[in-house]
Structure formats: structure tokens, C-alpha cells
Coordinates of C-alpha atoms and ligand atoms in Angstrom, one line a residue:
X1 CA -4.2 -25.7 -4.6
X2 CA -1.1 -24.3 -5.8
X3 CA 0.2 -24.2 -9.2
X4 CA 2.9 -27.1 -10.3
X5 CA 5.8 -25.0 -11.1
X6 CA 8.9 -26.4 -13.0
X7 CA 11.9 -27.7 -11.1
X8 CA 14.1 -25.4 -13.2
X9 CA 12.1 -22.6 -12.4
X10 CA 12.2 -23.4 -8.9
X11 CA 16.1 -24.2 -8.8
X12 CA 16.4 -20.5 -10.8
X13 CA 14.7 -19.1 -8.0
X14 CA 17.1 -20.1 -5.9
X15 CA 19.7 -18.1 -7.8
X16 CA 17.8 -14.7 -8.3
X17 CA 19.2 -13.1 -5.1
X18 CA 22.7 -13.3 -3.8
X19 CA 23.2 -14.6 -0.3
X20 CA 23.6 -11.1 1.6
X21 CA 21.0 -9.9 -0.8
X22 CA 23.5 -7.2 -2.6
X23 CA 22.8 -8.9 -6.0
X24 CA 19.8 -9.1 -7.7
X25 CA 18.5 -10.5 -10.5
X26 CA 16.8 -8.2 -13.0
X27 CA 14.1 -11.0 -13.7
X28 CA 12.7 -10.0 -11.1
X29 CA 11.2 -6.8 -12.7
X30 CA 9.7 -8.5 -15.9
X31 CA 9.6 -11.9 -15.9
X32 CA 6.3 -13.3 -16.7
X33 CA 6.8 -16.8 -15.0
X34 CA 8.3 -15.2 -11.8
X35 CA 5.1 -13.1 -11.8
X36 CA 2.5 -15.7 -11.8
X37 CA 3.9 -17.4 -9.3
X38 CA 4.2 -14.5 -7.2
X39 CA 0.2 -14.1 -7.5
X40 CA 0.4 -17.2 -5.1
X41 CA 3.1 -17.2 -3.1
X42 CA 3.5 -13.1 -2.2
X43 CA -0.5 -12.3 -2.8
X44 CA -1.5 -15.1 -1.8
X45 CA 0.3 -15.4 1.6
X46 CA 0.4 -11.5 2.8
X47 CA -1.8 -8.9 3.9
X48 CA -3.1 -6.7 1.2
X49 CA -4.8 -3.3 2.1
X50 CA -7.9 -2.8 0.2
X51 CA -9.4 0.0 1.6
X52 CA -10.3 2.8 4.7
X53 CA -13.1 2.2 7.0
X54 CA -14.6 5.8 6.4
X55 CA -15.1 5.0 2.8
X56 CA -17.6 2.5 3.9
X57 CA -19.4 4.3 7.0
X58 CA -22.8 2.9 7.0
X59 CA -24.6 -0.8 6.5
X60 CA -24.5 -1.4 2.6
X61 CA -21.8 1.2 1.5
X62 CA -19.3 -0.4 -0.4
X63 CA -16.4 -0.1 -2.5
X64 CA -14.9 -2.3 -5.0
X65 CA -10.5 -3.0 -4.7
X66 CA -7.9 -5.0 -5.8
X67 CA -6.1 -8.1 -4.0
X68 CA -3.2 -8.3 -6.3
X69 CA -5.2 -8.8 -9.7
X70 CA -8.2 -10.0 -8.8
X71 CA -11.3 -7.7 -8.1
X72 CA -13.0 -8.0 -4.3
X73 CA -15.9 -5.9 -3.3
X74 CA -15.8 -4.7 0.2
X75 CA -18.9 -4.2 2.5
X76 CA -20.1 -3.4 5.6
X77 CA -23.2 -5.4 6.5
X78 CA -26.2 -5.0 8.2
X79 CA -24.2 -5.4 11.7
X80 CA -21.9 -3.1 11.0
X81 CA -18.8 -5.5 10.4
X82 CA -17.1 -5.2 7.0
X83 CA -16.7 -8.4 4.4
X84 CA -14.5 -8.7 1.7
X85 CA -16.2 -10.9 -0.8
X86 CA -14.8 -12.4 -4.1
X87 CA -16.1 -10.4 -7.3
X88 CA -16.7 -13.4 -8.8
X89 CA -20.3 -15.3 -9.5
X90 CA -20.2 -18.2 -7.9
X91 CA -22.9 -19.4 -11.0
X92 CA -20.6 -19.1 -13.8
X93 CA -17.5 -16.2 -12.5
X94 CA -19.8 -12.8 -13.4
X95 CA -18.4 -10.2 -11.4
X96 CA -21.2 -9.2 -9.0
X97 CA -20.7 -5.6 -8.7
X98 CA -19.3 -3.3 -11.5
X99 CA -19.5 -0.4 -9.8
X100 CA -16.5 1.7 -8.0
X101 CA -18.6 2.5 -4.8
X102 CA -22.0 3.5 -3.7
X103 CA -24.8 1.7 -1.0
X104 CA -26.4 -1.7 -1.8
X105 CA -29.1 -3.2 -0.4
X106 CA -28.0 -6.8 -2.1
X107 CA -25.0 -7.4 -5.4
X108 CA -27.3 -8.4 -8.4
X109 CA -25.8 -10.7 -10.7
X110 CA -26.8 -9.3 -14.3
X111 CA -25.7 -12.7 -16.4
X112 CA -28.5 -14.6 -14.4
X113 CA -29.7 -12.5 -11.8
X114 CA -28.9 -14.5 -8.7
X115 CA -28.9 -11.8 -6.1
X116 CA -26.9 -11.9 -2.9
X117 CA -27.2 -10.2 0.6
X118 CA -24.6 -8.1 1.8
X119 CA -22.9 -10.6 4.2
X120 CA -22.9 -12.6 0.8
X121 CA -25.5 -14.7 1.2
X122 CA -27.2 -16.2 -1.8
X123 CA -30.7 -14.6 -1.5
X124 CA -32.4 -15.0 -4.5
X125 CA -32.6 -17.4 -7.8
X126 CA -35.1 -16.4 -10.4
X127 CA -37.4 -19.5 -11.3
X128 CA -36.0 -21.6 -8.3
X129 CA -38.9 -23.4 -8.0
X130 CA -39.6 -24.4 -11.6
X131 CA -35.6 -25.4 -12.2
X132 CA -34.5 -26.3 -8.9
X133 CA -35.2 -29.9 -6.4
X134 CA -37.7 -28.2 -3.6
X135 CA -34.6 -28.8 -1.1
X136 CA -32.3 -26.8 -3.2
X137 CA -29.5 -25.7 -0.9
X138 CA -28.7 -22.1 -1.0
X139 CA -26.0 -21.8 2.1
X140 CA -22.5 -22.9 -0.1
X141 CA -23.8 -20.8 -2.8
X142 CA -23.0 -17.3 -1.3
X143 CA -20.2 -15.0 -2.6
X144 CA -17.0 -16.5 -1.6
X145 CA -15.6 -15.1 1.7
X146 CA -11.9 -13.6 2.1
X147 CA -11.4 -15.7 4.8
X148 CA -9.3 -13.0 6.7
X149 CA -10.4 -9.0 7.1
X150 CA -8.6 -6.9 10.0
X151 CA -7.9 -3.1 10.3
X152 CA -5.5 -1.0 11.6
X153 CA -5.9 2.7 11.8
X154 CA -9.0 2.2 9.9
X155 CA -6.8 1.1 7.0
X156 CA -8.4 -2.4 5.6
X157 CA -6.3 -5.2 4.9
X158 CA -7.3 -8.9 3.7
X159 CA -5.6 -12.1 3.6
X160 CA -6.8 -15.1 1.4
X161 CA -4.5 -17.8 3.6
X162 CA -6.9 -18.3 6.7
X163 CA -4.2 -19.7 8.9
X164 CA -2.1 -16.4 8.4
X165 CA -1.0 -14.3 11.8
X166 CA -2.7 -11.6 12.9
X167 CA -2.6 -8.4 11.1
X168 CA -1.0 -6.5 14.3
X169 CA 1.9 -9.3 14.8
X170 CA 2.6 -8.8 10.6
X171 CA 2.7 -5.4 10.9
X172 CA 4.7 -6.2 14.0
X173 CA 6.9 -2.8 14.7
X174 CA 6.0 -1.0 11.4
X175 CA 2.9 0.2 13.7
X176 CA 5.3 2.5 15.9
X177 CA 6.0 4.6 12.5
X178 CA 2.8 4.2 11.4
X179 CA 1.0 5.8 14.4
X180 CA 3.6 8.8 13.8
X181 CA 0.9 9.4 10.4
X182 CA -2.2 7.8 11.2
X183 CA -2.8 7.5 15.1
X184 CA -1.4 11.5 15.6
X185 CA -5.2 12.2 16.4
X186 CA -7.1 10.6 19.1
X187 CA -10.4 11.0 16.4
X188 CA -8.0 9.4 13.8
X189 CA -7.8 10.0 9.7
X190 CA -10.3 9.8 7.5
X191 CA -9.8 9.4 3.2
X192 CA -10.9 12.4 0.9
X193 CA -10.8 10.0 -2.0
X194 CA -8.8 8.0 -4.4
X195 CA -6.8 8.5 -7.8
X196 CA -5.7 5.7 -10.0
X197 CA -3.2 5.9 -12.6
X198 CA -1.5 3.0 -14.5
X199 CA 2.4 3.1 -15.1
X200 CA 4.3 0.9 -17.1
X201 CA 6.3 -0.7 -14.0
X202 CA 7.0 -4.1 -12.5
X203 CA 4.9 -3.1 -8.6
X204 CA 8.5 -3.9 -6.7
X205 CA 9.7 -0.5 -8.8
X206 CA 7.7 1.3 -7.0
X207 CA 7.9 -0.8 -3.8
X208 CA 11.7 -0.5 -3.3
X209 CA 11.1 3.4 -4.1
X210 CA 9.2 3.4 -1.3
X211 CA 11.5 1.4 1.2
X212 CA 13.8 4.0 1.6
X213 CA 15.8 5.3 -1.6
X214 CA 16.6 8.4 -0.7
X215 CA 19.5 8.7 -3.1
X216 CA 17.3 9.1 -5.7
X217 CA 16.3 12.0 -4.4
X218 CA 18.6 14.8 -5.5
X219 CA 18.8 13.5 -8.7
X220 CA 15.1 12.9 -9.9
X221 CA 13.6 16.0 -7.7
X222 CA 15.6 18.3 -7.5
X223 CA 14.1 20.7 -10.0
X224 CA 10.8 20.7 -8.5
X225 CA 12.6 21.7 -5.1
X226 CA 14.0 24.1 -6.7
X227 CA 10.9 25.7 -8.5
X228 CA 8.7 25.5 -5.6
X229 CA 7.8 29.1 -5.3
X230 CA 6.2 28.7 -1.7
X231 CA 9.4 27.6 -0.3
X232 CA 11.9 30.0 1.1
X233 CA 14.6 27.4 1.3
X234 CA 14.2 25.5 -1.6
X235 CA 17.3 23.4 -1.2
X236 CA 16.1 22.7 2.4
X237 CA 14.1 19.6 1.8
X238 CA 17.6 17.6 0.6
X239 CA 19.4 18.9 3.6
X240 CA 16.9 17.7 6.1
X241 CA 17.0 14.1 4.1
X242 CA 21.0 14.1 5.1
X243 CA 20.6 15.5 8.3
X244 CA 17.4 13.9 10.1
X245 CA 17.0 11.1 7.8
X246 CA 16.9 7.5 9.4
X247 CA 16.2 4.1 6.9
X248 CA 14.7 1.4 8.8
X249 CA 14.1 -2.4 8.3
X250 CA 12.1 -4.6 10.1
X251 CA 10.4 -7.9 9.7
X252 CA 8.5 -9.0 7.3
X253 CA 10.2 -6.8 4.4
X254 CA 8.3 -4.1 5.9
X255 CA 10.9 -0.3 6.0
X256 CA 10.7 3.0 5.0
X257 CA 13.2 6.1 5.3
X258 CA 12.2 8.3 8.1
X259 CA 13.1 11.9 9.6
X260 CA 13.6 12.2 13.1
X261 CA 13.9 15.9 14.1
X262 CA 15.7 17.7 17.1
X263 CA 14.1 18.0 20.2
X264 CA 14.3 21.8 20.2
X265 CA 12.4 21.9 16.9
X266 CA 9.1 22.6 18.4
X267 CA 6.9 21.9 15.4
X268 CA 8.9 19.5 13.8
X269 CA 8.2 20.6 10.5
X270 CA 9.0 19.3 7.4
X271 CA 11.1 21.9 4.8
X272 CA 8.3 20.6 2.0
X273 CA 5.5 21.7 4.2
X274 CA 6.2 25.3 3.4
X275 CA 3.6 25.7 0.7
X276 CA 1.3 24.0 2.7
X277 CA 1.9 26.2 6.0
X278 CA 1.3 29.5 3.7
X279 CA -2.3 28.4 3.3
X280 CA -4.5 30.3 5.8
X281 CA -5.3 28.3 8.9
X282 CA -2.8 25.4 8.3
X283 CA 0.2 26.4 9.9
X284 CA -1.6 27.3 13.5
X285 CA -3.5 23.9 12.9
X286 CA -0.4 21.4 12.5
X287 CA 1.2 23.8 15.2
X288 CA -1.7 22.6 17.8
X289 CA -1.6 18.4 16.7
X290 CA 2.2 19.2 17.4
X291 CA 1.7 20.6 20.7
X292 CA -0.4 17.4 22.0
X293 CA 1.2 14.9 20.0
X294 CA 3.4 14.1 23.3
X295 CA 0.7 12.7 25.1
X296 CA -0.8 10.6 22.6
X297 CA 3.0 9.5 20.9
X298 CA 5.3 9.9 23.7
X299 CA 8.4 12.2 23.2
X300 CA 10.4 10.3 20.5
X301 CA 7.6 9.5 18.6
X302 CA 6.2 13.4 18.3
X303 CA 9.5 14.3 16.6
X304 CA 9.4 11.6 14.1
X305 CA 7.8 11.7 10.4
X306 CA 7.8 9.5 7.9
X307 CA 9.1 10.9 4.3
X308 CA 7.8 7.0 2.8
X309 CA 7.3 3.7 4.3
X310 CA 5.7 0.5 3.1
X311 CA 4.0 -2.4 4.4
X312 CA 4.8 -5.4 2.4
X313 CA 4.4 -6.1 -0.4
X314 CA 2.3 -3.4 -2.0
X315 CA 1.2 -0.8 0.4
X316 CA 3.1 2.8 0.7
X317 CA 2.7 5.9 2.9
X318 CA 4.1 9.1 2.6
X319 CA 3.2 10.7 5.9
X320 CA 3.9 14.2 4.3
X321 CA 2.2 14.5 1.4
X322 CA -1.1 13.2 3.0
X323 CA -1.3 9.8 1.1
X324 CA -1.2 6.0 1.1
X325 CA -1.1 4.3 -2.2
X326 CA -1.3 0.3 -3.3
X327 CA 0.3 -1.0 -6.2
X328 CA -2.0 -3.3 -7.6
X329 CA 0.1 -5.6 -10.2
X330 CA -1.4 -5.4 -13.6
X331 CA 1.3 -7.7 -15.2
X332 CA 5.1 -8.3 -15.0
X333 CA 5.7 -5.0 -16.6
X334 CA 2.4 -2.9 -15.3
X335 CA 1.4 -1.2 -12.5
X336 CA -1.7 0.3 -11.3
X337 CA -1.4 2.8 -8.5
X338 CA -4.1 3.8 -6.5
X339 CA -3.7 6.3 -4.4
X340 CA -5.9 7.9 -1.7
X341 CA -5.8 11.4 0.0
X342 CA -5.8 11.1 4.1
X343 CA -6.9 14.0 6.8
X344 CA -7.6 14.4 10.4
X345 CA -11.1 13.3 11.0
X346 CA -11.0 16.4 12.9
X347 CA -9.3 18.8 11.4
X348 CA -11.0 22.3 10.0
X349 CA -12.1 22.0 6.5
X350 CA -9.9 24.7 5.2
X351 CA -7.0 22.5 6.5
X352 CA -8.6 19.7 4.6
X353 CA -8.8 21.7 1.4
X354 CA -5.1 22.5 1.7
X355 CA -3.8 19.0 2.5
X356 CA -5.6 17.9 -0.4
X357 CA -4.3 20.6 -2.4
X358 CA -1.0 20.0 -1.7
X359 CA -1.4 16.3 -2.0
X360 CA -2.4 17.0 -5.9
X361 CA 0.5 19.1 -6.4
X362 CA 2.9 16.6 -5.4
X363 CA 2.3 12.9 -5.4
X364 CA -1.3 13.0 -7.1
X365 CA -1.6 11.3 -10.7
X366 CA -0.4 14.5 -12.2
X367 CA 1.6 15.8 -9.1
X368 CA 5.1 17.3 -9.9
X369 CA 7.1 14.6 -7.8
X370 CA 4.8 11.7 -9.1
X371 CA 5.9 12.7 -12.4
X372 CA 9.8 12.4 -11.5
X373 CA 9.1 8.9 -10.5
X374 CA 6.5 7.1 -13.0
X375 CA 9.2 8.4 -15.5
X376 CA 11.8 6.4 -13.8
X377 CA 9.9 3.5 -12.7
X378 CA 9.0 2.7 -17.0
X379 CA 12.5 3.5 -17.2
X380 CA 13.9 0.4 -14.7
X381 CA 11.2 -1.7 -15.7
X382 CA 11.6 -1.4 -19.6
X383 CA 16.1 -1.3 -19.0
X384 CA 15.7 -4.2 -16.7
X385 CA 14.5 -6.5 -19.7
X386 CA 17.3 -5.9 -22.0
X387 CA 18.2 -9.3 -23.1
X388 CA 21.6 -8.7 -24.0
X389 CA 22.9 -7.7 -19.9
X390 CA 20.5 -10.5 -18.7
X391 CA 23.7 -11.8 -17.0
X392 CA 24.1 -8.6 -15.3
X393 CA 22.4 -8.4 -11.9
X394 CA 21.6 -5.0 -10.5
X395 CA 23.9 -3.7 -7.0
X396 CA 22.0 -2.8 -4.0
X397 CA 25.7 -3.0 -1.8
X398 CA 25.0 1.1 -0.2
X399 CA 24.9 1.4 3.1
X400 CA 26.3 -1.7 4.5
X401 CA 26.5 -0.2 8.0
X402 CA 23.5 -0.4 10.1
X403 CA 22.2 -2.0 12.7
X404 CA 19.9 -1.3 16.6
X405 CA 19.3 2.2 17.4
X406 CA 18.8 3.6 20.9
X407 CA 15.0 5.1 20.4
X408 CA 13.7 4.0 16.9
X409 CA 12.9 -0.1 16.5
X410 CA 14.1 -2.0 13.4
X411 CA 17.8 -2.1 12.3
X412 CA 18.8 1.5 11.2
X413 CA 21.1 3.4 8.7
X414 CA 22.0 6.7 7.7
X415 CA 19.4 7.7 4.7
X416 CA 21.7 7.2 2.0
X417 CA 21.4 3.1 2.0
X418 CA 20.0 0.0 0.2
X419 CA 19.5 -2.3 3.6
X420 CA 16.0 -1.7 3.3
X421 CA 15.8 -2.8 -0.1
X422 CA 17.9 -5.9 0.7
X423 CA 15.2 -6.7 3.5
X424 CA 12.2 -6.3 1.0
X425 CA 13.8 -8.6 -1.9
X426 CA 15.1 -10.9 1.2
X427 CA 11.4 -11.2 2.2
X428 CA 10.1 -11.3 -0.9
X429 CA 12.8 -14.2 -1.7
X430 CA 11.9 -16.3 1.3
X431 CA 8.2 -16.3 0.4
X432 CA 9.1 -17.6 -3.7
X433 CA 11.3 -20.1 -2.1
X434 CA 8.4 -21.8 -0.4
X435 CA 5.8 -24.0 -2.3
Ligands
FES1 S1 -23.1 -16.0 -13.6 FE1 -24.1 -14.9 -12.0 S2 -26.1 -15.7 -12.0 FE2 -25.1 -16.8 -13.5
FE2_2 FE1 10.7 10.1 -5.7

């Protein structure tokens, strides 16, 4: 049932975007009436990743996540296929499980101590006979369902509308980036773990961070590119954004800024990955998934690597650094990121120790680059609500020009543009428009 929203609210909707999508409105980044309603229309309505399936490897291992604010535990049950039930009693609203992970034979509910099997079935009632009809119906008791789980390189997303597309057609083209991070390996990725952090940031901050502003770049990071001791070109990593740098949109608000490098480059290595490659083992190793990423990928594909790309509306991945993250929404003015470290299923554990090293160093909760942007992201969200330039929508007019590409799908640009940011808040517009 959705909520009754007031028709001047919905007629200021309307107005929050400008028609080509090059003005904004700065409600968007702290408005708390915008933000509620966005728990139904954009959360409500769009695939949310929760989870990896090699978090949850066996029958009972679970781990509790986050669809937009509301806690979901997620399960793989005795047949092997993984639930995403509700953390919410159906009794009285007790969440069911308050741990972060572990292997359950049922989800106890300490406020009365209904119990519940793992597909969610309601298993046991203390005193059912004495306070319960002998024909006491169990079966609409269970832990409410998320009506729609799917995976996609083991990543696993949920969806609370039941009539909603498939997760492949939603992902739609995103996939052909995606597979340049995830799907190098035939044995695929597997997670090392997760860090959470809050920041004091509306989640689109971070989201249109993630889309493709490259421009911040220079500006934010450049000191840590310019202290990294490892590197022996330590102004390398802008030049390749200039250079190689490609910003894609697609469907769906989905986009991300990504580096497609010559054909002659035989490693296609990225200028960041030099304090990686000086760890023993590491550079031979990505040398090798190189070599037979052709067969797997195809020639573009091997040559292409994704500096950060989302999936809307809250999932990012920075192919690089060895990490997807999720935005959870905590507010109109909070954010809390959780971020997990990814590897090659197969790769040699020293190469797993160094990806996760480097991984900490630069986008983990105290990694130097996180660091740049949490600063920033408080900084938009907390400017944005200035009430005195309320009438004073932010620009996102760069990089006008873009449009098919030969070899990559989507509509590209140079690196240096907002048309990915345009086609998130377009999205995003489209689903607030619609009741
Ligand atoms: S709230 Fe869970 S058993 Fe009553
Ligand atoms: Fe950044």
C-alpha cells in the first residue's frame, strides 16, 4: 500500500530536475519528505544487493543486510537455495536474528520464543496447545518472504515488488562492465569480508561519486597520488583518467567511468596498481588472468577496467581497488557504507593478502582515498541544505557531448562529464514521478 503523499509535494517533484537534467535541485540531498518517499518508490521498486553467495556457503549460514533501512536476514536453506526473509517478528515486529553472521539451525525469537526454520517457516510456539484452537494454523505465520532473490556473479540482489523484471534484463548492459571485474575468472570471486562506516551524506552523494566524476579526481586525490611511495609515476594515475578514461550511461540509471587501455598494453595495468604489483607474487599473478582473459572476455573486453561503476541505486564497484560497497540510507542526511573486499576464488593466498592489503590502504573505512571522499560527501550534504541558496540548483551541464561508441555499449563520453550523473538523477526522477 503506498503512502498518500501531498499533491504539492508531488507537483514539487515535478520541478526538482530540469528537463535535460542539467539542473538539479539541492532538496534532493536532505530533504526529509523526499526521503521517505523514496523508501517506496526507489527501494521499494529496484534491486538492492544484499550480499555474496560465498558468505553463505553451506545450509544454515547466514548473514544479516540492509534493503534500504530496513534489516533482512539472508539464508541458504536446507536445499541449498538462499532466502531473504524480513527481520521482523511476524508476532509483534522482534527482529529475529541480531546477529551479523554465523550458521543456524532455526531464527529464535527471544520476545516470545516462536522459532522459525530456515526457509522461514513458523516451527515452533511455546504452550501452543494450552493457548492456541487444536487447528491452529502455522503456514501464514512464517517470516515474511522477499518475494524476489536472484544473483549475478554471486553478488545477491533482492527486490520487494514481485512483478519486477528479471535481475539480468535490469542490469541489462551494465553486465558487460561488470564481467570485466567479476566474471575475469572462470572459478569466479569470492568476498574476504566486510567494513561498515557511517558518513554524514545523503546515499546519492556517494552514488553520483560513483557514476563517473572523474573531475573530482585531481582535486580531492591528488596528494595521496602524489605520496604513494610504491609508485614510480605518481602523477600517472591522473594521466591514464584523461587518456583511457570512457564515462558510460545506460539504462536504468545504471554508469560508471571506465578505462579502456591500448591494445599493445599487454597487461593492461592500471598506474594505481603499482604498490600492489611490488608485493611478491602479485604482479606474475594478474600477468597470468591477463594472458587468458581473451578467451573468457573477448579482445575488447580484456583491455577494459572499471575505475567505479554503479548499479542503481545504491550499489558501487571499483574494479581496482578490489571492492563493491552499498549505501544503505540511514536518513536524508546519513549514510551507512558497507563495503566488502573481493578476490579470485582462485587466486594464491599471498595474492589475496595483498589485494586486501591494498584494498585497506585505499578505499577501506580508514583508506587514504576513502578519506578524500567521506570529507567531501558531509561537505555536499551539509552545503546543500543551506536555506538561504535554496533557490539555487546545483549544474551538472559538463560534458554535453556523448553518445554510441564503436566497441563499448551505453552512450559514452570523454571522462571529464556529468551525462552519467544526468542519467542516474533522470532515473531516479522517473521512479518519484510515479505513485
Ligand atoms: S515478537 Fe516474536 S514471538 Fe512475539
Ligand atoms: Fe574519490
Amino acid at each position: 500500500m503506498g503512502r498518500r503523499v501531498d499533491s504539492n509535494v508531488e507537483s514539487d517533484i515535478a520541478g526538482l530536475l530540469s528537463e535535460d537534467g542539467t539542473w538539479i535541485s539541492r532538496r534532493l540531498f536532505f530533504d526529509p519528505d523526499l526521503y521517505e518517499i523514496e523508501k517506496e518508490r526507489v527501494f521499494g521498486r529496484s534491486w538492492l544487493m544484499v550480499g555474496h553467495d560465498s558468505q553463505i556457503p553451506n545450509p544454515g549460514d547466514f548473514f544479516t543486510s540492509f534493503m534500504g533501512e530496513q534489516s533482512v536476514i539472508v539464508v541458504r536453506d536446507n536445499e541449498g537455495k538462499i532466502r531473504v526473509h524480513l527481520n521482523t517478528c511476524p508476532h509483534r515486529g522482534m527482529p529475529v536474528c541480531r546477529e551479523d553472521r554465523g550458521n543456524a539451525r532455526t531464527f529464535y525469537c527471544v520476545y516470545h520464543g516462536w522459532n522459525f526454520a530456515r526457509d522461514g517457516e513458523l516451527v515452533g510456539v511455546p504452550n501452543q496447545r494450552a493457548t492456541y484452537p487444536r487447528d491452529f494454523d502455522k503456514s501464514d505465520l512464517g517470516l515474511i518472504a522477499v518475494p524476489r532473490v536472484e544473483t549475478y556473479c554471486g553478488l545477491i540482489f533482492a527486490n520487494h515488488d514481485a512483478g519486477a523484471t528479471s535481475l539480468d534484463d535490469y542490469l541489462g548492459d551494465l553486465r558487460w562492465y561488470l564481467d570485466t571485474s567479476l566474471n575475469r575468472q572462470p572459478e569466479g570471486i569470492e568476498v574476504l569480508g566486510v567494513q561498515r562506516w557511517r558518513v554524514g551524506t545523503n546515499w546519492k552523494v556517494p552514488a553520483e561519486n560513483m557514476v563517473g566524476d572523474v573531475a573530482h579526481a585531481p582535486a580531492t586525490h591528488s596528494s595521496v597520488f602524489l605520496i604513494n611511495p610504491a609508485d614510480p609515476d605518481p602523477g600517472g594515475a591522473l594521466k591514464s583518467v584523461l587518456e583511457y578514461g570512457h564515462n558510460v550511461a545506460l539504462p536504468g540509471g545504471h554508469g560508471g567511468t571506465f578505462r579502456v587501455y591500448p591494445k599493445d598494453d599487454a597487461d593492461g595495468r592500471l598506474p594505481g596498481e603499482a604498490a600492489l604489483r611490488a608485493a611478491p607474487g602479485v604482479g606474475e599473478y594478474l600477468e597470468s588472468v591477463q594472458a587468458r582473459a581473451e578467451e573468457r572476455l573477448g579482445e575488447v573486453r580484456k583491455h577494459v577496467k572499471i575505475a567505479t561503476c554503479i548499479a542503481f541505486p545504491n550499489l558501487f564497484l571499483l574494479g581496482s581497488n578490489f571492492t563493491f560497497r552499498v549505501a544503505h540510507p540511514r536518513g536524508p542526511m546519513k549514510s551507512e557504507l558497507w563495503s566488502w573486499v573481493f578476490v579470485d576464488r582462485e587466486a594464491p593466498q599471498e595474492v589475496k593478502d595483498a589485494q586486501r592489503k591494498f584494498f585497506t590502504l585505499t578505499f577501506g573505512a580508514g583508506g587514504l582515498l576513502e578519506q578524500d571522499d567521506g570529507e567531501n560527501w558531509e561537505g555536499v550534504t551539509t552545503g546543500a541544505a543551506h536555506i538561504a541558496a535554496s533557490e539555487h540548483p546545483f549544474h551538472y551541464g559538463a560534458g554535453l557531448e556523448a553518445g554510441p561508441h564503436p566497441e563499448l555499449p551505453g552512450t559514452v563520453s570523454v571522462a571529464y562529464s556529468e551525462h552519467t550523473q544526468r542519467n542516474l538523477y533522470r532515473h531516479w526522477h522517473n521512479l518519484m514521478l510515479k505513485p
